mmCIF file of C-alpha atoms in Angstrom:
data_model
loop_
_atom_site.group_PDB
_atom_site.id
_atom_site.type_symbol
_atom_site.label_atom_id
_atom_site.label_comp_id
_atom_site.label_asym_id
_atom_site.label_seq_id
_atom_site.Cartn_x
_atom_site.Cartn_y
_atom_site.Cartn_z
ATOM 1 C CA MET A 1 -19.639 -182.054 -143.363
ATOM 2 C CA LYS A 2 -19.545 -185.797 -142.585
ATOM 3 C CA GLU A 3 -16.093 -187.120 -141.663
ATOM 4 C CA HIS A 4 -14.867 -190.074 -143.709
ATOM 5 C CA TYR A 5 -12.577 -192.995 -142.953
ATOM 6 C CA PHE A 6 -11.151 -195.523 -145.402
ATOM 7 C CA ASP A 7 -13.672 -198.112 -144.201
ATOM 8 C CA ASP A 8 -16.646 -195.929 -145.158
ATOM 9 C CA LEU A 9 -15.815 -196.019 -148.874
ATOM 10 C CA LYS A 10 -16.770 -198.455 -151.629
ATOM 11 C CA ILE A 11 -15.322 -198.766 -155.117
ATOM 12 C CA GLY A 12 -17.545 -196.756 -157.445
ATOM 13 C CA ASP A 13 -18.625 -194.205 -154.793
ATOM 14 C CA ARG A 14 -18.960 -190.692 -156.200
ATOM 15 C CA PHE A 15 -18.852 -187.354 -154.408
ATOM 16 C CA ARG A 16 -19.595 -183.896 -155.782
ATOM 17 C CA SER A 17 -18.164 -180.734 -154.230
ATOM 18 C CA GLU A 18 -19.861 -177.417 -153.595
ATOM 19 C CA PRO A 19 -19.305 -174.814 -156.355
ATOM 20 C CA LEU A 20 -16.403 -172.362 -156.069
ATOM 21 C CA ASN A 21 -16.125 -169.023 -157.860
ATOM 22 C CA VAL A 22 -12.740 -168.046 -159.362
ATOM 23 C CA THR A 23 -11.976 -164.315 -159.222
ATOM 24 C CA GLU A 24 -9.560 -162.249 -161.337
ATOM 25 C CA LYS A 25 -7.778 -161.098 -158.164
ATOM 26 C CA GLU A 26 -7.093 -164.706 -157.128
ATOM 27 C CA VAL A 27 -5.908 -165.700 -160.610
ATOM 28 C CA VAL A 28 -3.388 -162.845 -160.674
ATOM 29 C CA GLU A 29 -2.250 -163.359 -157.050
ATOM 30 C CA PHE A 30 -1.567 -167.052 -157.664
ATOM 31 C CA ALA A 31 0.323 -166.268 -160.879
ATOM 32 C CA LEU A 32 2.508 -163.612 -159.219
ATOM 33 C CA LYS A 33 3.600 -166.159 -156.610
ATOM 34 C CA PHE A 34 3.792 -169.350 -158.634
ATOM 35 C CA ASP A 35 3.352 -168.993 -162.390
ATOM 36 C CA PRO A 36 4.406 -165.522 -163.556
ATOM 37 C CA GLN A 37 3.529 -165.806 -167.262
ATOM 38 C CA MET A 38 1.678 -163.125 -169.175
ATOM 39 C CA PHE A 39 -1.503 -165.093 -169.885
ATOM 40 C CA HIS A 40 -1.978 -165.493 -166.102
ATOM 41 C CA LEU A 41 -0.865 -162.037 -164.906
ATOM 42 C CA ASN A 42 -2.424 -159.223 -166.843
ATOM 43 C CA TYR A 43 -5.631 -158.818 -168.852
ATOM 44 C CA LYS A 44 -4.144 -156.569 -171.518
ATOM 45 C CA ALA A 45 -1.073 -158.707 -172.200
ATOM 46 C CA ALA A 46 -3.189 -161.883 -172.076
ATOM 47 C CA GLU A 47 -5.414 -160.592 -174.878
ATOM 48 C CA ARG A 48 -2.457 -160.808 -177.260
ATOM 49 C CA THR A 49 -1.799 -164.512 -176.464
ATOM 50 C CA LEU A 50 -3.342 -167.725 -177.846
ATOM 51 C CA PHE A 51 -5.925 -167.556 -175.072
ATOM 52 C CA LYS A 52 -7.288 -164.097 -176.009
ATOM 53 C CA GLY A 53 -7.633 -163.169 -172.354
ATOM 54 C CA LEU A 54 -6.600 -163.940 -168.797
ATOM 55 C CA ILE A 55 -6.592 -167.626 -167.751
ATOM 56 C CA ALA A 56 -5.770 -169.335 -164.458
ATOM 57 C CA SER A 57 -2.539 -171.311 -164.056
ATOM 58 C CA GLY A 58 -3.150 -175.048 -164.323
ATOM 59 C CA TRP A 59 -1.492 -175.331 -160.908
ATOM 60 C CA HIS A 60 -4.071 -172.905 -159.530
ATOM 61 C CA THR A 61 -6.832 -175.150 -160.877
ATOM 62 C CA ALA A 62 -5.059 -178.139 -159.293
ATOM 63 C CA ALA A 63 -4.804 -176.339 -155.927
ATOM 64 C CA LEU A 64 -8.490 -175.289 -156.008
ATOM 65 C CA THR A 65 -9.396 -178.885 -156.890
ATOM 66 C CA MET A 66 -7.492 -180.056 -153.789
ATOM 67 C CA ARG A 67 -9.429 -177.588 -151.647
ATOM 68 C CA LEU A 68 -12.786 -178.800 -152.967
ATOM 69 C CA PHE A 69 -11.725 -182.454 -152.609
ATOM 70 C CA VAL A 70 -10.542 -181.955 -149.002
ATOM 71 C CA GLN A 71 -13.743 -180.132 -148.056
ATOM 72 C CA THR A 72 -15.994 -182.713 -149.696
ATOM 73 C CA LEU A 73 -14.374 -185.967 -148.548
ATOM 74 C CA ASN A 74 -13.301 -184.503 -145.182
ATOM 75 C CA PHE A 75 -11.093 -187.412 -144.120
ATOM 76 C CA ALA A 76 -10.665 -187.815 -140.366
ATOM 77 C CA GLU A 77 -7.009 -186.973 -139.633
ATOM 78 C CA GLY A 78 -6.483 -185.977 -143.283
ATOM 79 C CA ALA A 79 -5.581 -187.499 -146.644
ATOM 80 C CA ILE A 80 -1.886 -187.878 -147.443
ATOM 81 C CA GLY A 81 -1.216 -187.523 -151.169
ATOM 82 C CA LEU A 82 1.026 -190.266 -152.575
ATOM 83 C CA GLY A 83 0.995 -189.380 -156.240
ATOM 84 C CA VAL A 84 -0.901 -188.091 -159.252
ATOM 85 C CA ASP A 85 -1.063 -189.381 -162.824
ATOM 86 C CA GLU A 86 -2.600 -188.173 -166.056
ATOM 87 C CA LEU A 87 -3.095 -184.597 -164.861
ATOM 88 C CA ARG A 88 -4.601 -182.751 -167.853
ATOM 89 C CA TRP A 89 -6.124 -179.313 -168.464
ATOM 90 C CA PRO A 90 -8.377 -179.725 -171.523
ATOM 91 C CA ASN A 91 -9.991 -176.267 -171.247
ATOM 92 C CA ALA A 92 -8.925 -172.969 -169.701
ATOM 93 C CA VAL A 93 -10.269 -171.549 -166.419
ATOM 94 C CA ARG A 94 -11.067 -167.831 -166.628
ATOM 95 C CA PRO A 95 -12.015 -165.245 -164.003
ATOM 96 C CA GLY A 96 -15.718 -165.578 -163.174
ATOM 97 C CA ASP A 97 -15.813 -169.322 -163.814
ATOM 98 C CA VAL A 98 -17.466 -171.508 -161.174
ATOM 99 C CA LEU A 99 -15.629 -174.775 -160.506
ATOM 100 C CA ALA A 100 -16.847 -178.042 -158.994
ATOM 101 C CA VAL A 101 -15.042 -181.351 -158.478
ATOM 102 C CA GLU A 102 -16.460 -184.844 -158.912
ATOM 103 C CA THR A 103 -14.506 -187.598 -157.159
ATOM 104 C CA GLU A 104 -14.892 -191.282 -158.045
ATOM 105 C CA ILE A 105 -13.344 -193.999 -155.887
ATOM 106 C CA LEU A 106 -11.530 -196.407 -158.226
ATOM 107 C CA ASP A 107 -9.763 -198.748 -155.825
ATOM 108 C CA LEU A 108 -9.342 -199.379 -152.093
ATOM 109 C CA ARG A 109 -6.791 -201.461 -150.238
ATOM 110 C CA PRO A 110 -5.450 -201.568 -146.686
ATOM 111 C CA SER A 111 -1.869 -200.359 -146.280
ATOM 112 C CA ARG A 112 0.543 -203.183 -145.476
ATOM 113 C CA SER A 113 3.211 -200.955 -144.017
ATOM 114 C CA LYS A 114 0.852 -198.788 -141.908
ATOM 115 C CA PRO A 115 -1.983 -200.873 -140.429
ATOM 116 C CA GLY A 116 -3.928 -197.779 -139.316
ATOM 117 C CA TYR A 117 -4.300 -196.613 -142.899
ATOM 118 C CA GLY A 118 -5.751 -197.556 -146.253
ATOM 119 C CA ILE A 119 -4.751 -196.540 -149.780
ATOM 120 C CA ILE A 120 -7.413 -195.076 -152.038
ATOM 121 C CA ARG A 121 -7.147 -194.618 -155.786
ATOM 122 C CA LEU A 122 -9.482 -191.974 -157.208
ATOM 123 C CA ARG A 123 -10.330 -189.864 -160.233
ATOM 124 C CA ASN A 124 -10.997 -186.155 -159.792
ATOM 125 C CA VAL A 125 -12.774 -184.345 -162.626
ATOM 126 C CA THR A 126 -13.016 -180.569 -162.316
ATOM 127 C CA THR A 127 -15.727 -178.849 -164.334
ATOM 128 C CA LYS A 128 -16.946 -175.314 -164.817
ATOM 129 C CA GLN A 129 -20.434 -173.859 -164.969
ATOM 130 C CA HIS A 130 -21.812 -175.554 -168.102
ATOM 131 C CA GLY A 131 -20.136 -178.881 -167.454
ATOM 132 C CA GLU A 132 -17.023 -178.166 -169.529
ATOM 133 C CA ILE A 133 -14.084 -180.176 -168.155
ATOM 134 C CA VAL A 134 -11.122 -178.023 -167.077
ATOM 135 C CA GLN A 135 -9.007 -180.681 -165.324
ATOM 136 C CA THR A 136 -8.800 -184.455 -164.942
ATOM 137 C CA MET A 137 -6.442 -186.505 -162.785
ATOM 138 C CA LEU A 138 -5.908 -189.872 -161.149
ATOM 139 C CA ALA A 139 -4.547 -189.795 -157.607
ATOM 140 C CA SER A 140 -3.535 -192.083 -154.772
ATOM 141 C CA ALA A 141 -3.843 -191.081 -151.136
ATOM 142 C CA MET A 142 -3.335 -192.676 -147.742
ATOM 143 C CA VAL A 143 -6.258 -192.167 -145.364
ATOM 144 C CA PRO A 144 -6.964 -193.400 -141.817
ATOM 145 C CA ARG A 145 -8.976 -196.516 -140.971
ATOM 146 C CA ARG A 146 -11.555 -196.673 -138.213
ATOM 147 C CA VAL A 147 -9.964 -197.812 -134.946
ATOM 148 C CA ASP A 148 -12.046 -201.004 -134.795
ATOM 149 C CA ALA A 149 -10.874 -201.938 -138.310
ATOM 150 C CA ARG A 150 -7.174 -201.390 -137.719
ATOM 151 C CA ASP A 151 -6.024 -204.639 -136.141
ATOM 152 C CA ASN A 152 -8.289 -207.451 -137.092
ATOM 153 C CA LYS A 153 -10.562 -206.663 -140.005
ATOM 154 C CA THR A 154 -10.173 -208.854 -143.051
ATOM 155 C CA THR A 155 -11.417 -207.426 -146.306
ATOM 156 C CA ASP A 156 -11.909 -208.619 -149.815
ATOM 157 C CA HIS A 157 -9.844 -205.758 -151.191
ATOM 158 C CA LYS A 158 -6.409 -206.390 -152.616
ATOM 159 C CA THR A 159 -3.831 -206.505 -149.861
ATOM 160 C CA THR A 160 -0.585 -206.143 -151.763
ATOM 161 C CA ASP A 161 1.176 -202.842 -151.061
ATOM 162 C CA MET B 1 17.761 -164.463 -167.545
ATOM 163 C CA LYS B 2 18.171 -165.674 -171.141
ATOM 164 C CA GLU B 3 14.898 -166.083 -173.056
ATOM 165 C CA HIS B 4 14.344 -169.506 -174.612
ATOM 166 C CA TYR B 5 12.475 -170.668 -177.688
ATOM 167 C CA PHE B 6 11.689 -174.254 -178.705
ATOM 168 C CA ASP B 7 14.448 -174.128 -181.312
ATOM 169 C CA ASP B 8 17.126 -173.374 -178.696
ATOM 170 C CA LEU B 9 16.655 -176.716 -176.926
ATOM 171 C CA LYS B 10 18.206 -180.129 -177.502
ATOM 172 C CA ILE B 11 17.153 -183.487 -176.082
ATOM 173 C CA GLY B 12 19.240 -184.102 -172.986
ATOM 174 C CA ASP B 13 19.661 -180.418 -172.074
ATOM 175 C CA ARG B 14 19.579 -179.802 -168.334
ATOM 176 C CA PHE B 15 18.806 -176.622 -166.419
ATOM 177 C CA ARG B 16 19.113 -175.944 -162.708
ATOM 178 C CA SER B 17 17.072 -173.265 -160.938
ATOM 179 C CA GLU B 18 18.171 -170.813 -158.286
ATOM 180 C CA PRO B 19 17.455 -171.962 -154.690
ATOM 181 C CA LEU B 20 14.201 -170.935 -153.008
ATOM 182 C CA ASN B 21 13.571 -170.828 -149.254
ATOM 183 C CA VAL B 22 10.214 -172.139 -147.952
ATOM 184 C CA THR B 23 8.862 -170.281 -144.915
ATOM 185 C CA GLU B 24 6.351 -171.424 -142.286
ATOM 186 C CA LYS B 25 4.143 -168.426 -143.106
ATOM 187 C CA GLU B 26 3.944 -169.439 -146.775
ATOM 188 C CA VAL B 27 3.247 -173.102 -145.908
ATOM 189 C CA VAL B 28 0.327 -172.119 -143.678
ATOM 190 C CA GLU B 29 -1.031 -169.467 -146.087
ATOM 191 C CA PHE B 30 -1.078 -171.949 -148.971
ATOM 192 C CA ALA B 31 -2.773 -174.588 -146.804
ATOM 193 C CA LEU B 32 -5.472 -172.185 -145.597
ATOM 194 C CA LYS B 33 -6.396 -171.403 -149.205
ATOM 195 C CA PHE B 34 -5.904 -174.748 -150.896
ATOM 196 C CA ASP B 35 -5.203 -177.707 -148.607
ATOM 197 C CA PRO B 36 -6.681 -177.131 -145.132
ATOM 198 C CA GLN B 37 -5.437 -180.276 -143.388
ATOM 199 C CA MET B 38 -3.868 -180.292 -139.952
ATOM 200 C CA PHE B 39 -0.366 -181.380 -140.987
ATOM 201 C CA HIS B 40 -0.170 -178.286 -143.244
ATOM 202 C CA LEU B 41 -1.894 -175.711 -141.016
ATOM 203 C CA ASN B 42 -0.629 -175.721 -137.480
ATOM 204 C CA TYR B 43 2.635 -176.733 -135.824
ATOM 205 C CA LYS B 44 1.046 -178.098 -132.653
ATOM 206 C CA ALA B 45 -1.580 -180.227 -134.397
ATOM 207 C CA ALA B 46 0.985 -181.379 -136.977
ATOM 208 C CA GLU B 47 3.214 -182.783 -134.223
ATOM 209 C CA ARG B 48 0.552 -185.367 -133.461
ATOM 210 C CA THR B 49 0.400 -186.645 -137.065
ATOM 211 C CA LEU B 50 2.535 -189.202 -138.945
ATOM 212 C CA PHE B 51 4.806 -186.340 -140.015
ATOM 213 C CA LYS B 52 5.699 -185.214 -136.461
ATOM 214 C CA GLY B 53 5.593 -181.579 -137.558
ATOM 215 C CA LEU B 54 4.375 -179.092 -140.131
ATOM 216 C CA ILE B 55 4.846 -180.039 -143.802
ATOM 217 C CA ALA B 56 4.008 -178.213 -147.030
ATOM 218 C CA SER B 57 1.111 -179.363 -149.206
ATOM 219 C CA GLY B 58 2.312 -181.365 -152.202
ATOM 220 C CA TRP B 59 0.421 -178.844 -154.360
ATOM 221 C CA HIS B 60 2.471 -176.070 -152.771
ATOM 222 C CA THR B 61 5.658 -177.909 -153.744
ATOM 223 C CA ALA B 62 4.226 -178.321 -157.262
ATOM 224 C CA ALA B 63 3.402 -174.606 -157.487
ATOM 225 C CA LEU B 64 6.866 -173.576 -156.235
ATOM 226 C CA THR B 65 8.401 -175.976 -158.756
ATOM 227 C CA MET B 66 6.442 -174.220 -161.518
ATOM 228 C CA ARG B 67 7.779 -170.860 -160.356
ATOM 229 C CA LEU B 68 11.378 -172.071 -160.418
ATOM 230 C CA PHE B 69 10.866 -173.765 -163.808
ATOM 231 C CA VAL B 70 9.300 -170.620 -165.341
ATOM 232 C CA GLN B 71 12.094 -168.403 -163.992
ATOM 233 C CA THR B 72 14.847 -170.740 -165.162
ATOM 234 C CA LEU B 73 13.655 -171.638 -168.659
ATOM 235 C CA ASN B 74 12.077 -168.201 -169.242
ATOM 236 C CA PHE B 75 10.263 -169.099 -172.466
ATOM 237 C CA ALA B 76 9.579 -166.184 -174.785
ATOM 238 C CA GLU B 77 5.784 -165.728 -174.765
ATOM 239 C CA GLY B 78 5.425 -168.394 -172.083
ATOM 240 C CA ALA B 79 5.069 -172.164 -171.719
ATOM 241 C CA ILE B 80 1.566 -173.608 -171.969
ATOM 242 C CA GLY B 81 1.169 -176.701 -169.801
ATOM 243 C CA LEU B 82 -0.463 -179.620 -171.605
ATOM 244 C CA GLY B 83 -0.243 -182.296 -168.957
ATOM 245 C CA VAL B 84 1.682 -183.919 -166.128
ATOM 246 C CA ASP B 85 2.365 -187.579 -165.371
ATOM 247 C CA GLU B 86 3.973 -189.499 -162.539
ATOM 248 C CA LEU B 87 3.798 -186.607 -160.073
ATOM 249 C CA ARG B 88 5.256 -187.990 -156.816
ATOM 250 C CA TRP B 89 6.266 -186.567 -153.441
ATOM 251 C CA PRO B 90 8.819 -189.032 -152.001
ATOM 252 C CA ASN B 91 9.836 -186.807 -149.062
ATOM 253 C CA ALA B 92 8.141 -184.005 -147.137
ATOM 254 C CA VAL B 93 8.947 -180.291 -147.499
ATOM 255 C CA ARG B 94 9.184 -178.485 -144.170
ATOM 256 C CA PRO B 95 9.479 -174.802 -143.228
ATOM 257 C CA GLY B 96 13.102 -173.694 -143.615
ATOM 258 C CA ASP B 97 13.832 -176.101 -146.471
ATOM 259 C CA VAL B 98 15.556 -174.675 -149.545
ATOM 260 C CA LEU B 99 14.205 -176.029 -152.842
ATOM 261 C CA ALA B 100 15.773 -176.176 -156.294
ATOM 262 C CA VAL B 101 14.480 -177.680 -159.539
ATOM 263 C CA GLU B 102 16.456 -179.567 -162.166
ATOM 264 C CA THR B 103 14.807 -179.770 -165.590
ATOM 265 C CA GLU B 104 15.835 -182.301 -168.230
ATOM 266 C CA ILE B 105 14.547 -182.063 -171.806
ATOM 267 C CA LEU B 106 13.330 -185.548 -172.796
ATOM 268 C CA ASP B 107 11.754 -184.955 -176.195
ATOM 269 C CA LEU B 108 11.092 -182.155 -178.685
ATOM 270 C CA ARG B 109 8.730 -182.024 -181.640
ATOM 271 C CA PRO B 110 7.115 -179.264 -183.687
ATOM 272 C CA SER B 111 3.374 -178.867 -183.182
ATOM 273 C CA ARG B 112 1.370 -180.004 -186.204
ATOM 274 C CA SER B 113 -1.736 -178.040 -185.313
ATOM 275 C CA LYS B 114 0.067 -174.781 -184.362
ATOM 276 C CA PRO B 115 3.054 -174.114 -186.642
ATOM 277 C CA GLY B 116 4.401 -171.327 -184.425
ATOM 278 C CA TYR B 117 4.873 -173.736 -181.531
ATOM 279 C CA GLY B 118 6.755 -176.832 -180.486
ATOM 280 C CA ILE B 119 5.937 -179.474 -177.885
ATOM 281 C CA ILE B 120 8.530 -180.255 -175.231
ATOM 282 C CA ARG B 121 8.520 -183.253 -172.927
ATOM 283 C CA LEU B 122 10.547 -182.782 -169.741
ATOM 284 C CA ARG B 123 11.321 -184.171 -166.314
ATOM 285 C CA ASN B 124 11.360 -181.833 -163.317
ATOM 286 C CA VAL B 125 13.081 -183.072 -160.151
ATOM 287 C CA THR B 126 12.699 -180.874 -157.065
ATOM 288 C CA THR B 127 15.272 -181.315 -154.318
ATOM 289 C CA LYS B 128 15.979 -179.762 -150.944
ATOM 290 C CA GLN B 129 19.202 -178.634 -149.320
ATOM 291 C CA HIS B 130 21.091 -181.926 -149.019
ATOM 292 C CA GLY B 131 19.882 -183.308 -152.342
ATOM 293 C CA GLU B 132 16.906 -185.192 -150.923
ATOM 294 C CA ILE B 133 14.206 -185.478 -153.623
ATOM 295 C CA VAL B 134 10.865 -183.945 -152.609
ATOM 296 C CA GLN B 135 9.046 -184.109 -155.968
ATOM 297 C CA THR B 136 9.390 -185.713 -159.391
ATOM 298 C CA MET B 137 7.203 -185.272 -162.462
ATOM 299 C CA LEU B 138 7.057 -185.645 -166.226
ATOM 300 C CA ALA B 139 5.392 -182.791 -168.111
ATOM 301 C CA SER B 140 4.491 -181.688 -171.619
ATOM 302 C CA ALA B 141 4.323 -178.049 -172.612
ATOM 303 C CA MET B 142 3.762 -176.027 -175.761
ATOM 304 C CA VAL B 143 6.339 -173.292 -176.297
ATOM 305 C CA PRO B 144 6.916 -170.774 -179.114
ATOM 306 C CA ARG B 145 9.308 -171.326 -182.038
ATOM 307 C CA ARG B 146 11.625 -168.652 -183.367
ATOM 308 C CA VAL B 147 9.942 -166.699 -186.158
ATOM 309 C CA ASP B 148 12.454 -167.854 -188.774
ATOM 310 C CA ALA B 149 11.744 -171.492 -187.841
ATOM 311 C CA ARG B 150 7.969 -171.291 -188.023
ATOM 312 C CA ASP B 151 7.203 -171.756 -191.691
ATOM 313 C CA ASN B 152 9.925 -173.632 -193.417
ATOM 314 C CA LYS B 153 12.280 -175.371 -191.043
ATOM 315 C CA THR B 154 12.545 -179.102 -191.406
ATOM 316 C CA THR B 155 13.798 -180.971 -188.395
ATOM 317 C CA ASP B 156 14.765 -184.492 -187.566
ATOM 318 C CA HIS B 157 12.417 -184.491 -184.586
ATOM 319 C CA LYS B 158 9.240 -186.542 -184.663
ATOM 320 C CA THR B 159 6.473 -184.679 -186.436
ATOM 321 C CA THR B 160 3.408 -186.608 -185.353
ATOM 322 C CA ASP B 161 1.167 -184.614 -183.027
#
């Protein structure tokens, strides 16, 4: 997978992850550790809820989205999450669903406080097999710049931190 | 732990979770599955990053916050997450930290589309041992009403869905 730096990206760039299968075992394991509610834990109990069956925790979907994002963008030295807005789960994820994440770069600016880094603003949309949207979010992350861009490059991006 | 329904809550109510210890093993396990970046995976590699040591994924902190929230509020029939805004991680979580979550009820309104449910708006603030804030978020969730409140109760809450 190609490594990315801040300086490789342009506003409007889009990336699509590989597909990822969600298993019942993983849904239940995540719920036992992090979201022990009946519609995430047990098929029988989940059938009696609004969802009429087992669904993944929204936080499980968010964590799987992070995995697909990290694997797809593959930032050199990593991406440091600064914050997330408008995190929504419009449709449920169920065991057997196949997720994919589309990332769109919305904004790019060099960091003022850390010259070796840039701040990216992005939208991640997580879909399942027939294109149904299961999660949307806006996020900001700090990612490294290429060494030759760190000290002297001027850009036409916004420069206010 | 006392079970809660929508009708038990008032705007301004606050709840504080039990403390929860974060271990190095859990930090690394979460990162391997969901956020495989060097500052979450390996002590040695993490020492060479901005963080000067291993830190938990922000999504791990979010998932642990959900666990503490679910255990503390203990909604009868569960809380269905609708969305999250302004999710921020102002300070890092490190192995050995002890987390706790404070929940404040910001708004309450009956659901118009599902009469058996109400919508709560809340703020969750996650702190570590000396009160340092490691995560803040605003969230909306749908939670069940008491049976005797479902059909005929009038309230002075907002009723627009």
